[in-house]
Amino acid sequence: MAEIKETKAQRVERLKREKLAWDHLDEIREFARNGRDSVPPEWLGTYFRSWGIYTQGDGAGVVGGANGEGKATEFFMVRIRIPNGILSSDQVRVLAGLSEDYGRGVADITVRQNVQLHWVTIQAIPDLIEKLQAAGLTTTGACGDVVRNVTGCPVAGIAADEHFDASPLALAVDRALGGNREFYNLPRKFKMTVTGCSSWCSYPEINDVAFTPARRKRGDVVEDGFSLRIGGGLSTEPHIALQLDAFVRQDQAVEVARGVAEIFRASEVLRQSREQARLKYLFLKHGWTAESFLAELNRVIGFSLDAAADEEIPAEVHRDHTGIHRQKQPGLVFIGASVLRGRITPAQLRRAAQLADEFGDGNLRATVQQNLLLANIREEHAETVAAELTRAGLPVEVPAFARGTVACTGSEFCKLALTETKGFARWLSTELDERLPGFSEQIKLHITGCPNSCGQHWIADIGIEGKKLKVGGKMVDAYYFCVGGSVGHIASIARPVGYRCAATDVPDAIERLLIHFQETRESNENLRTFLARNTNEQIRSILAGESFAAVERDVPAGRIPAGVEG
C-alpha cells in the first residue's frame, strides 16, 4: 500500500503538538554554538516563527525558488513585539544598538507597531533575545500560529479627542494572551486591537478581534465601553470585520478577548488547510454569522454580553497622528514624525530618544502607519523638536504622497515577494510629490510585493500589488492596480481594475489618474467618491492613457505560503 503523505497543514499541526518551542531556548543556544547548518527544517519552517524569527530571503523574492517560496539565506529576520506601540527612550536605544550590532543598521517599523531587524545571524539570536528581555521587550509571539502583537492607539492617554484611554486594556489583553502557552497552538495567526481612539487609527476593520469605543447611557449614568468586531483580515481573500450586537464593558475586555481566542483554538475545521485557517473563514466558508458567533461567544465566556451601544465611526482617511498636536494634558503636545517606508536607522532612533528625554519624559510610540511619535513634549519646545526630527530625516510635516505611502518588506528580505517595495516606495512617493505639488487630497497609496497584502493594498485609495512582466524580452517588476479601498464609515475592499504595468510606468499611470480626477471632479467631490463613480473600464483607460483590455491579477494557483506581515 502506498504511503500516505502528510499535507502541509497536517505536518504543521503535528509539529506544534510535539513541541512548544518557547520551552526550548536551550536548543536555540545550541544552534548558535554549532552554526546555521545545524538548524533542522522543523525549526526553520515552524518553531522559529513563534519566537518571532523568519529565515531571510536572498533578495530575489519568490523568483528562483520553488513551491511559492524563494530561497533562504543564512540570515534571519527578527520581529520584536511592541504592545500598543508604547516605548521608552531606553528601549528605543536598545533597539538602535541591536540594529547596529546585529542587523547592519536596518530596522523597520511594521504595520502592527512591531520593529523588525534583518541580517541577524544564528550566532546572535540568543544574545539578542536576552538583551531584549532585559529591556522589557520580547520576540515571543511576534510570528507564528499564536496571538500576535496587540495593537492600539499610539496616542492613547494623551489625545485630546480620544473617547477614553484604552491602552491599559490593550496591554492587559497582550499580557493575558500574548506569549501564553495556552494559545501557542492556534490554527493560524490571531490579530487583535483595542482602542479608545476617535479615528480608529489601529485599523480595527482588518483585525481578527477589534474593540472600538462605544458609549451607552443608562438613566443618568454614562458608560464608556467597546463595540466588538470579529473576522477582519486581508491577504488573498480580504474581509471587513463584522460588528457583533454586543457592548463590552471595560472590565469584560480581557475575558471576551480570551473567549474569542478559545473559539478560534477549538475550531478544527480551520486546521484542515493552511490557506483557509484564519478566523474570517468561519464567515467566508463555513456559514457562521455575526449572530451565531455571538451566541457561541456568550456560551464560552459564561455570560451574555449586553446589546451594542452607539458608536461614532470615523470618516477621515488619515489616521497617522503626524504633525504637532495639543494633548489633553495642559502645556504638552505630541509630535508625530513620518518614517517613510517604515525604515529607520540607529542614528534616527537615538536622536528621537534623546529629544524625548530632553524635551519630554522619554515616552515614544510606534504607529501602525509605520511612523514614530514623541509624547508629552513641552509645548514651548514643539517647534524645536519638530525641526530636529526633520533634520534627522524624520519629517513632521510631509507632502501628501510621502505621508500616505505604506510599503511591505518586499523582495529585499521576503521570500514570498515578487517585487522590491521599500526603495520603490521612496522613489514613487518622491516622483508624485514632485509631479503633483500641493496635491491636497488625503490619499492612501499602499504597495505590496505579492498577493498576501502585507502592505494592506486592499484598504488603500490606490493599492498596487507586485507582479512580474516581460518587457523587451526581460522579466521586470510590475504592479497590478486596485482602487477604492477604504476604512471607517465607508469601509470597503479595493476593487481590481484590470490594469498592470511595469514598475517604472507606475508614476505616469497614477499621475494621469489624479490629474483626471482634479480636472473632472464634481463639486466638493473627494477622491473616494470619484473612484466609486467611475467604472473599472474607465479607471483602467485613464491609468493607461488609452483604451486598455482588462488583464487578470494572476493570483498563484497553488498554496498560499504563510505571510510575514508585521
Short mmCIF file of C-alpha atoms in Angstrom, two decimals, residues 257-527:
data_model
loop_
_atom_site.label_atom_id
_atom_site.label_comp_id
_atom_site.label_asym_id
_atom_site.label_seq_id
_atom_site.Cartn_x
_atom_site.Cartn_y
_atom_site.Cartn_z
CA ALA A 257 -10.71 38.53 24.08
CA ARG A 258 -9.82 35.22 25.69
CA GLY A 259 -13.21 33.79 24.76
CA VAL A 260 -12.76 34.61 21.08
CA ALA A 261 -9.28 33.08 21.15
CA GLU A 262 -10.76 29.91 22.68
CA ILE A 263 -13.35 29.69 19.88
CA PHE A 264 -10.57 30.05 17.33
CA ARG A 265 -8.38 27.47 19.06
CA ALA A 266 -11.23 24.93 19.21
CA SER A 267 -12.14 25.26 15.52
CA GLU A 268 -10.89 22.02 13.96
CA VAL A 269 -12.39 22.94 10.59
CA LEU A 270 -9.86 25.78 10.35
CA ARG A 271 -6.95 23.37 10.83
CA GLN A 272 -7.59 21.45 7.60
CA SER A 273 -5.97 23.97 5.26
CA ARG A 274 -3.23 26.48 5.94
CA GLU A 275 -4.71 28.71 3.24
CA GLN A 276 -8.11 28.92 4.98
CA ALA A 277 -7.14 28.86 8.65
CA ARG A 278 -7.91 32.43 9.68
CA LEU A 279 -10.93 33.34 11.80
CA LYS A 280 -12.58 35.14 8.85
CA TYR A 281 -13.10 31.81 7.09
CA LEU A 282 -15.74 30.83 9.61
CA PHE A 283 -17.81 33.55 7.92
CA LEU A 284 -16.46 33.18 4.37
CA LYS A 285 -16.60 29.40 4.05
CA HIS A 286 -18.35 27.73 6.98
CA GLY A 287 -21.68 29.50 7.34
CA TRP A 288 -21.10 31.41 10.57
CA THR A 289 -22.83 34.75 11.05
CA ALA A 290 -22.40 37.62 13.48
CA GLU A 291 -25.40 36.23 15.38
CA SER A 292 -24.11 32.66 15.61
CA PHE A 293 -20.65 33.83 16.64
CA LEU A 294 -22.08 35.99 19.42
CA ALA A 295 -24.16 33.07 20.69
CA GLU A 296 -21.06 30.87 20.83
CA LEU A 297 -19.03 33.61 22.49
CA ASN A 298 -21.67 34.07 25.19
CA ARG A 299 -21.59 30.31 25.79
CA VAL A 300 -17.79 30.20 26.05
CA ILE A 301 -17.44 33.15 28.43
CA GLY A 302 -20.37 32.02 30.55
CA PHE A 303 -22.47 35.17 30.43
CA SER A 304 -24.38 37.19 27.85
CA LEU A 305 -22.99 40.47 26.63
CA ASP A 306 -25.36 43.42 26.58
CA ALA A 307 -26.70 44.73 23.27
CA ALA A 308 -24.48 47.06 21.28
CA ALA A 309 -24.44 50.76 22.11
CA ASP A 310 -23.99 53.76 19.88
CA GLU A 311 -20.57 54.36 18.36
CA GLU A 312 -19.02 57.06 16.21
CA ILE A 313 -17.47 55.55 13.10
CA PRO A 314 -14.75 57.87 11.80
CA ALA A 315 -14.97 59.44 8.38
CA GLU A 316 -11.47 60.80 7.89
CA VAL A 317 -8.85 58.91 5.89
CA HIS A 318 -5.59 59.75 7.62
CA ARG A 319 -5.13 58.03 10.94
CA ASP A 320 -1.41 58.60 11.32
CA HIS A 321 -1.24 61.33 14.03
CA THR A 322 1.66 63.05 12.23
CA GLY A 323 2.38 66.70 12.97
CA ILE A 324 2.19 68.68 16.21
CA HIS A 325 -0.94 68.19 18.32
CA ARG A 326 -2.01 69.53 21.71
CA GLN A 327 -2.56 66.85 24.30
CA LYS A 328 -5.34 66.67 26.83
CA GLN A 329 -2.68 67.49 29.44
CA PRO A 330 -2.22 71.30 29.58
CA GLY A 331 1.06 72.60 28.24
CA LEU A 332 2.02 69.37 26.47
CA VAL A 333 1.96 68.22 22.83
CA PHE A 334 2.73 65.06 20.94
CA ILE A 335 4.73 65.18 17.73
CA GLY A 336 4.27 62.57 15.03
CA ALA A 337 7.17 62.09 12.63
CA SER A 338 6.94 60.36 9.27
CA VAL A 339 9.17 57.33 8.75
CA LEU A 340 8.93 56.81 5.01
CA ARG A 341 8.63 53.09 4.20
CA GLY A 342 8.88 52.41 7.95
CA ARG A 343 12.66 52.11 7.68
CA ILE A 344 14.62 53.83 10.42
CA THR A 345 18.32 53.96 11.25
CA PRO A 346 20.08 53.56 14.61
CA ALA A 347 21.10 57.24 14.46
CA GLN A 348 17.48 58.29 13.95
CA LEU A 349 16.28 56.08 16.79
CA ARG A 350 18.89 57.51 19.15
CA ARG A 351 18.12 61.09 18.14
CA ALA A 352 14.39 60.55 18.71
CA ALA A 353 15.12 59.04 22.14
CA GLN A 354 17.40 61.96 23.02
CA LEU A 355 14.76 64.52 22.05
CA ALA A 356 12.09 62.62 24.01
CA ASP A 357 14.29 62.79 27.11
CA GLU A 358 15.44 66.38 26.67
CA PHE A 359 12.06 67.94 25.92
CA GLY A 360 9.63 65.37 27.34
CA ASP A 361 9.55 62.39 29.65
CA GLY A 362 11.15 59.78 27.37
CA ASN A 363 7.83 58.46 26.03
CA LEU A 364 7.76 57.34 22.37
CA ARG A 365 5.20 55.42 20.33
CA ALA A 366 5.27 53.37 17.12
CA THR A 367 2.21 53.54 14.85
CA VAL A 368 0.50 51.10 12.50
CA GLN A 369 1.23 53.58 9.70
CA GLN A 370 4.93 52.74 10.26
CA ASN A 371 5.68 56.09 11.88
CA LEU A 372 7.16 57.25 15.20
CA LEU A 373 5.89 59.87 17.60
CA LEU A 374 7.13 61.59 20.73
CA ALA A 375 4.67 62.14 23.58
CA ASN A 376 4.49 64.62 26.46
CA ILE A 377 6.68 67.27 24.82
CA ARG A 378 6.52 70.66 26.47
CA GLU A 379 4.56 72.95 24.21
CA GLU A 380 7.11 75.74 24.16
CA HIS A 381 9.67 73.34 22.64
CA ALA A 382 7.40 71.83 19.98
CA GLU A 383 8.86 73.68 17.01
CA THR A 384 12.42 72.96 18.15
CA VAL A 385 11.73 69.23 18.45
CA ALA A 386 9.93 69.15 15.10
CA ALA A 387 12.86 70.88 13.42
CA GLU A 388 15.35 68.48 15.00
CA LEU A 389 13.33 65.44 13.94
CA THR A 390 13.13 66.80 10.41
CA ARG A 391 16.88 67.43 10.40
CA ALA A 392 17.35 63.79 11.42
CA GLY A 393 15.34 62.61 8.41
CA LEU A 394 12.08 62.13 10.34
CA PRO A 395 9.96 64.98 8.96
CA VAL A 396 6.94 66.17 10.91
CA GLU A 397 5.28 67.94 8.00
CA VAL A 398 5.30 65.90 4.79
CA PRO A 399 3.59 66.21 1.40
CA ALA A 400 0.58 64.09 0.53
CA PHE A 401 2.22 61.11 -1.14
CA ALA A 402 5.08 60.68 1.31
CA ARG A 403 2.51 60.85 4.10
CA GLY A 404 0.09 58.38 2.59
CA THR A 405 2.51 55.73 1.33
CA VAL A 406 2.83 52.34 3.04
CA ALA A 407 5.03 49.50 1.82
CA CYS A 408 5.59 45.90 2.84
CA THR A 409 9.04 44.32 3.27
CA GLY A 410 9.31 43.33 -0.39
CA SER A 411 11.80 41.07 -2.13
CA GLU A 412 14.76 42.71 -0.42
CA PHE A 413 14.22 40.37 2.54
CA CYS A 414 10.95 38.47 1.99
CA LYS A 415 10.95 35.06 0.31
CA LEU A 416 7.33 35.47 -0.83
CA ALA A 417 7.58 38.81 -2.60
CA LEU A 418 7.65 39.30 -6.35
CA THR A 419 8.87 42.90 -6.29
CA GLU A 420 11.19 45.21 -4.36
CA THR A 421 8.99 47.65 -2.45
CA LYS A 422 10.92 49.82 0.03
CA GLY A 423 13.19 51.63 -2.44
CA PHE A 424 10.34 51.71 -4.94
CA ALA A 425 8.06 53.37 -2.38
CA ARG A 426 10.58 56.13 -1.74
CA TRP A 427 11.06 56.75 -5.46
CA LEU A 428 7.34 56.63 -6.26
CA SER A 429 6.25 58.99 -3.48
CA THR A 430 9.03 61.44 -4.35
CA GLU A 431 8.06 61.36 -8.04
CA LEU A 432 4.40 62.01 -7.30
CA ASP A 433 5.08 64.79 -4.81
CA GLU A 434 7.25 66.48 -7.44
CA ARG A 435 4.79 65.95 -10.29
CA LEU A 436 1.69 66.96 -8.32
CA PRO A 437 2.92 69.65 -5.92
CA GLY A 438 0.33 70.85 -3.48
CA PHE A 439 -1.96 67.86 -4.03
CA SER A 440 -4.41 68.49 -1.21
CA GLU A 441 -6.48 65.31 -1.08
CA GLN A 442 -5.83 62.80 1.65
CA ILE A 443 -4.59 59.74 -0.19
CA LYS A 444 -3.62 56.25 0.88
CA LEU A 445 -1.13 54.69 -1.53
CA HIS A 446 -0.22 51.17 -0.43
CA ILE A 447 2.39 48.95 -2.04
CA THR A 448 2.55 45.21 -1.53
CA GLY A 449 5.05 42.89 -3.15
CA CYS A 450 2.77 39.87 -3.58
CA PRO A 451 -0.92 38.89 -3.23
CA ASN A 452 -0.62 38.37 0.55
CA SER A 453 -1.31 42.10 1.15
CA CYS A 454 1.24 42.72 3.90
CA GLY A 455 1.23 46.29 2.55
CA GLN A 456 -2.55 46.40 3.07
CA HIS A 457 -3.33 47.41 -0.50
CA TRP A 458 -6.95 46.25 -0.15
CA ILE A 459 -7.83 49.24 2.07
CA ALA A 460 -6.00 51.89 0.02
CA ASP A 461 -7.36 54.53 -2.33
CA ILE A 462 -4.77 53.23 -4.76
CA GLY A 463 -3.34 49.83 -3.91
CA ILE A 464 -0.73 48.21 -6.11
CA GLU A 465 0.16 44.53 -5.97
CA GLY A 466 3.53 43.20 -7.09
CA LYS A 467 3.77 41.16 -10.29
CA LYS A 468 6.33 40.29 -12.94
CA LEU A 469 6.05 41.43 -16.56
CA LYS A 470 8.14 40.69 -19.63
CA VAL A 471 9.40 43.90 -21.22
CA GLY A 472 11.84 43.71 -24.13
CA GLY A 473 12.36 40.02 -23.50
CA LYS A 474 13.30 40.58 -19.85
CA MET A 475 11.22 40.00 -16.71
CA VAL A 476 10.85 43.21 -14.70
CA ASP A 477 9.00 44.32 -11.58
CA ALA A 478 5.41 45.29 -12.31
CA TYR A 479 2.29 46.27 -10.39
CA TYR A 480 -1.40 45.49 -10.66
CA PHE A 481 -3.84 48.25 -9.68
CA CYS A 482 -6.72 48.09 -7.23
CA VAL A 483 -8.67 51.24 -6.29
CA GLY A 484 -11.34 52.45 -3.93
CA GLY A 485 -10.39 50.70 -0.69
CA SER A 486 -11.41 52.50 2.45
CA VAL A 487 -11.99 52.20 6.18
CA GLY A 488 -14.30 53.92 8.63
CA HIS A 489 -17.95 54.63 7.84
CA ILE A 490 -17.47 53.69 4.18
CA ALA A 491 -15.24 50.68 4.83
CA SER A 492 -14.76 48.69 1.64
CA ILE A 493 -12.28 46.44 -0.10
CA ALA A 494 -10.42 47.92 -3.07
CA ARG A 495 -11.54 46.56 -6.42
CA PRO A 496 -9.13 45.18 -9.02
CA VAL A 497 -9.47 47.23 -12.21
CA GLY A 498 -7.61 45.02 -14.68
CA TYR A 499 -4.59 47.25 -15.26
CA ARG A 500 -0.97 46.19 -14.85
CA CYS A 501 2.21 47.98 -15.86
CA ALA A 502 5.95 47.90 -15.30
CA ALA A 503 7.07 49.47 -12.03
CA THR A 504 8.81 52.27 -13.94
CA ASP A 505 5.46 53.25 -15.52
CA VAL A 506 3.52 53.42 -12.24
CA PRO A 507 4.13 57.17 -11.60
CA ASP A 508 2.82 58.01 -15.09
CA ALA A 509 -0.32 55.97 -14.53
CA ILE A 510 -1.09 57.47 -11.12
CA GLU A 511 -0.34 60.98 -12.39
CA ARG A 512 -2.82 60.50 -15.25
CA LEU A 513 -5.48 59.25 -12.83
CA LEU A 514 -5.08 62.08 -10.33
CA ILE A 515 -4.90 64.82 -12.96
CA HIS A 516 -8.10 63.45 -14.48
CA PHE A 517 -9.65 63.49 -11.01
CA GLN A 518 -8.62 67.12 -10.45
CA GLU A 519 -9.92 68.21 -13.87
CA THR A 520 -13.24 66.34 -13.85
CA ARG A 521 -14.24 66.11 -10.20
CA GLU A 522 -17.73 67.20 -9.35
CA SER A 523 -18.41 69.93 -6.80
CA ASN A 524 -16.85 69.03 -3.42
CA GLU A 525 -16.15 65.50 -4.68
CA ASN A 526 -13.32 63.67 -2.96
CA LEU A 527 -11.08 61.01 -4.41
#
